PDB file of C-alpha atoms in Angstrom:
ATOM      1  CA  MET J   5     -50.492  -7.847  -2.733  1.00 82.00           C
ATOM      2  CA  LEU J   6     -49.183  -6.273   0.463  1.00 81.00           C
ATOM      3  CA  GLY J   7     -46.969  -9.306   1.045  1.00 83.00           C
ATOM      4  CA  ALA J   8     -45.443  -8.939  -2.422  1.00 82.00           C
ATOM      5  CA  LEU J   9     -44.706  -5.263  -1.803  1.00 82.00           C
ATOM      6  CA  LEU J  10     -43.106  -6.099   1.520  1.00 82.00           C
ATOM      7  CA  LEU J  11     -40.962  -8.770  -0.130  1.00 78.00           C
ATOM      8  CA  VAL J  12     -39.821  -6.320  -2.823  1.00 82.00           C
ATOM      9  CA  ALA J  13     -38.978  -3.734  -0.153  1.00 80.00           C
ATOM     10  CA  VAL J  14     -36.894  -6.258   1.790  1.00 75.00           C
ATOM     11  CA  LEU J  15     -35.059  -7.384  -1.352  1.00 78.00           C
ATOM     12  CA  LEU J  16     -34.295  -3.797  -2.343  1.00 80.00           C
ATOM     13  CA  SER J  17     -33.046  -3.077   1.157  1.00 77.00           C
ATOM     14  CA  VAL J  18     -30.704  -6.081   1.059  1.00 73.00           C
ATOM     15  CA  LEU J  19     -29.466  -5.140  -2.412  1.00 78.00           C
ATOM     16  CA  GLY J  20     -28.843  -1.558  -1.305  1.00 80.00           C
ATOM     17  CA  GLY J  21     -26.921  -2.788   1.726  1.00 79.00           C
ATOM     18  CA  LEU J  22     -24.752  -4.992  -0.485  1.00 81.00           C
ATOM     19  CA  VAL J  23     -23.955  -2.105  -2.829  1.00 84.00           C
ATOM     20  CA  VAL J  24     -22.969   0.124   0.090  1.00 85.00           C
ATOM     21  CA  ALA J  25     -20.852  -2.671   1.597  1.00 87.00           C
ATOM     22  CA  GLN J  26     -19.082  -3.248  -1.718  1.00 93.00           C
ATOM     23  CA  ARG J  27     -18.255   0.457  -1.997  1.00 95.00           C
ATOM     24  CA  ARG J  28     -16.966   0.511   1.582  1.00 94.00           C
ATOM     25  CA  ALA J  29     -14.879  -2.602   0.970  1.00 95.00           C
ATOM     26  CA  GLN J  30     -13.410  -1.138  -2.222  1.00 96.00           C
ATOM     27  CA  SER J  31     -12.567   2.127  -0.470  1.00 96.00           C
ATOM     28  CA  ALA J  32     -10.863   0.225   2.343  1.00 96.00           C
ATOM     29  CA  ALA J  33      -8.891  -1.852  -0.169  1.00 97.00           C
ATOM     30  CA  ASP J  34      -7.833   1.201  -2.190  1.00 97.00           C
ATOM     31  CA  LEU J  35      -6.721   3.155   0.870  1.00 96.00           C
ATOM     32  CA  ALA J  36      -4.925   0.153   2.338  1.00 97.00           C
ATOM     33  CA  ALA J  37      -3.020  -0.515  -0.893  1.00 97.00           C
ATOM     34  CA  LEU J  38      -1.937   3.124  -1.039  1.00 96.00           C
ATOM     35  CA  ALA J  39      -0.839   3.048   2.610  1.00 95.00           C
ATOM     36  CA  GLY J  40       1.124  -0.116   1.905  1.00 96.00           C
ATOM     37  CA  ALA J  41       2.829   1.417  -1.132  1.00 95.00           C
ATOM     38  CA  VAL J  42       3.842   4.474   0.898  1.00 94.00           C
ATOM     39  CA  SER J  43       5.246   2.179   3.599  1.00 95.00           C
ATOM     40  CA  VAL J  44       7.294   0.285   0.994  1.00 95.00           C
ATOM     41  CA  GLN J  45       8.745   3.579  -0.245  1.00 93.00           C
ATOM     42  CA  ARG J  46       9.692   4.483   3.348  1.00 95.00           C
ATOM     43  CA  GLY J  47      11.275   1.087   3.995  1.00 94.00           C
ATOM     44  CA  GLN J  48       8.599   0.126   6.539  1.00 96.00           C
ATOM     45  CA  ASP J  49       6.449  -2.986   6.938  1.00 96.00           C
ATOM     46  CA  ALA J  50       3.772  -2.539   4.283  1.00 96.00           C
ATOM     47  CA  CYS J  51       1.434  -5.270   5.500  1.00 97.00           C
ATOM     48  CA  ALA J  52       1.424  -3.851   9.034  1.00 96.00           C
ATOM     49  CA  ALA J  53       0.292  -0.491   7.641  1.00 96.00           C
ATOM     50  CA  VAL J  54      -2.293  -2.250   5.472  1.00 97.00           C
ATOM     51  CA  ALA J  55      -3.671  -4.234   8.422  1.00 97.00           C
ATOM     52  CA  ALA J  56      -3.960  -1.135  10.605  1.00 96.00           C
ATOM     53  CA  LEU J  57      -5.833   0.811   7.945  1.00 95.00           C
ATOM     54  CA  VAL J  58      -8.176  -2.089   7.163  1.00 96.00           C
ATOM     55  CA  ARG J  59      -9.037  -2.415  10.877  1.00 96.00           C
ATOM     56  CA  ARG J  60      -9.804   1.315  11.087  1.00 95.00           C
ATOM     57  CA  ASN J  61     -12.269   0.823   8.226  1.00 93.00           C
ATOM     58  CA  ASP J  62     -14.040  -2.042  10.047  1.00 93.00           C
ATOM     59  CA  ALA J  63     -13.001  -4.526   7.372  1.00 95.00           C
ATOM     60  CA  GLU J  64     -11.130  -7.828   7.441  1.00 96.00           C
ATOM     61  CA  LEU J  65      -7.761  -8.256   5.733  1.00 97.00           C
ATOM     62  CA  ARG J  66      -7.878 -11.394   3.574  1.00 97.00           C
ATOM     63  CA  SER J  67      -4.417 -11.025   2.017  1.00 97.00           C
ATOM     64  CA  CYS J  68      -1.514  -8.632   1.660  1.00 97.00           C
ATOM     65  CA  THR J  69       1.166  -9.265  -0.954  1.00 96.00           C
ATOM     66  CA  VAL J  70       4.268  -7.175  -1.532  1.00 96.00           C
ATOM     67  CA  ALA J  71       6.097  -7.734  -4.830  1.00 94.00           C
ATOM     68  CA  GLY J  72       8.980  -5.336  -5.215  1.00 91.00           C
ATOM     69  CA  ARG J  73       7.500  -1.879  -4.735  1.00 92.00           C
ATOM     70  CA  GLU J  74       3.937  -2.976  -5.501  1.00 94.00           C
ATOM     71  CA  VAL J  75       1.358  -3.875  -2.849  1.00 96.00           C
ATOM     72  CA  GLN J  76      -1.790  -5.899  -3.488  1.00 97.00           C
ATOM     73  CA  VAL J  77      -4.507  -6.331  -0.869  1.00 97.00           C
ATOM     74  CA  VAL J  78      -7.804  -8.176  -0.579  1.00 98.00           C
ATOM     75  CA  VAL J  79     -10.296  -7.099   2.076  1.00 98.00           C
ATOM     76  CA  ALA J  80     -13.733  -8.310   3.127  1.00 97.00           C
ATOM     77  CA  LEU J  81     -16.744  -6.799   4.834  1.00 93.00           C
ATOM     78  CA  THR J  82     -19.553  -8.798   6.401  1.00 91.00           C
ATOM     79  CA  VAL J  83     -23.119  -7.603   5.922  1.00 86.00           C
ATOM     80  CA  GLU J  84     -26.114  -8.611   8.017  1.00 83.00           C
ATOM     81  CA  ALA J  85     -28.975  -9.936   5.897  1.00 76.00           C
ATOM     82  CA  PRO J  86     -32.540 -10.921   6.795  1.00 73.00           C
ATOM     83  CA  ALA J  87     -33.169 -14.162   8.675  1.00 75.00           C
ATOM     84  CA  GLY J  88     -29.880 -13.868  10.554  1.00 82.00           C
ATOM     85  CA  ARG J  89     -27.741 -14.492   7.490  1.00 86.00           C
ATOM     86  CA  ARG J  90     -24.368 -12.864   7.015  1.00 89.00           C
ATOM     87  CA  LEU J  91     -22.974 -12.103   3.563  1.00 87.00           C
ATOM     88  CA  ARG J  92     -19.316 -11.370   2.809  1.00 93.00           C
ATOM     89  CA  VAL J  93     -18.271  -8.777   0.242  1.00 94.00           C
ATOM     90  CA  ASP J  94     -14.670  -8.879  -1.042  1.00 96.00           C
ATOM     91  CA  ALA J  95     -12.640  -6.159  -2.765  1.00 97.00           C
ATOM     92  CA  ASP J  96      -9.062  -6.006  -3.988  1.00 97.00           C
ATOM     93  CA  ALA J  97      -6.663  -3.223  -4.900  1.00 97.00           C
ATOM     94  CA  ARG J  98      -3.097  -2.775  -6.050  1.00 96.00           C
ATOM     95  CA  ALA J  99      -0.804   0.227  -5.615  1.00 94.00           C
ATOM     96  CA  GLY J 100       2.779   1.133  -6.332  1.00 89.00           C
ATOM     97  CA  PRO J 101       4.890   3.449  -8.438  1.00 84.00           C
ATOM     98  CA  VAL J 102       3.988   3.760 -12.105  1.00 74.00           C
ATOM     99  CA  ASP J 103       7.257   2.186 -13.232  1.00 71.00           C
ATOM    100  CA  ALA J 104       6.366  -0.957 -11.242  1.00 55.00           C
ATOM    101  CA  VAL J 105       3.619  -1.700 -13.780  1.00 53.00           C
ATOM    102  CA  PRO J 106       5.222  -2.547 -17.177  1.00 55.00           C
ATOM    103  CA  ALA J 107       2.013  -2.050 -19.193  1.00 52.00           C
ATOM    104  CA  LEU J 108       1.757   1.557 -18.029  1.00 47.00           C
ATOM    105  CA  THR J 109       5.369   2.470 -18.773  1.00 48.00           C
ATOM    106  CA  ALA J 110       5.086   1.184 -22.353  1.00 46.00           C
ATOM    107  CA  VAL J 111       2.500   3.829 -23.292  1.00 47.00           C
ATOM    108  CA  PRO J 112       4.132   6.641 -25.351  1.00 51.00           C
TER     109      PRO J 112
END
């Protein structure tokens, strides 16, 4: 019985860590995409700004794509799990001016 409770506690701890890591990864992706979009508007290197912001958030930049005035990024965070395992959590985000997204400009 005690072993089962311990197992449940470990599983809940791992699950909680994954949820927190996913939120952190999504925040890093969102902020990085916004920083990239601002850099595009200023005529600067968007992916350099994205990479710097991702590093400051202790995440890994998986990809940075600039299409016109829109920036899309994918970031990853690595989470330590029991038994020495490492799990990777990915998140993506896109940012740019509203008129860069045709579906949004078509709304009356």
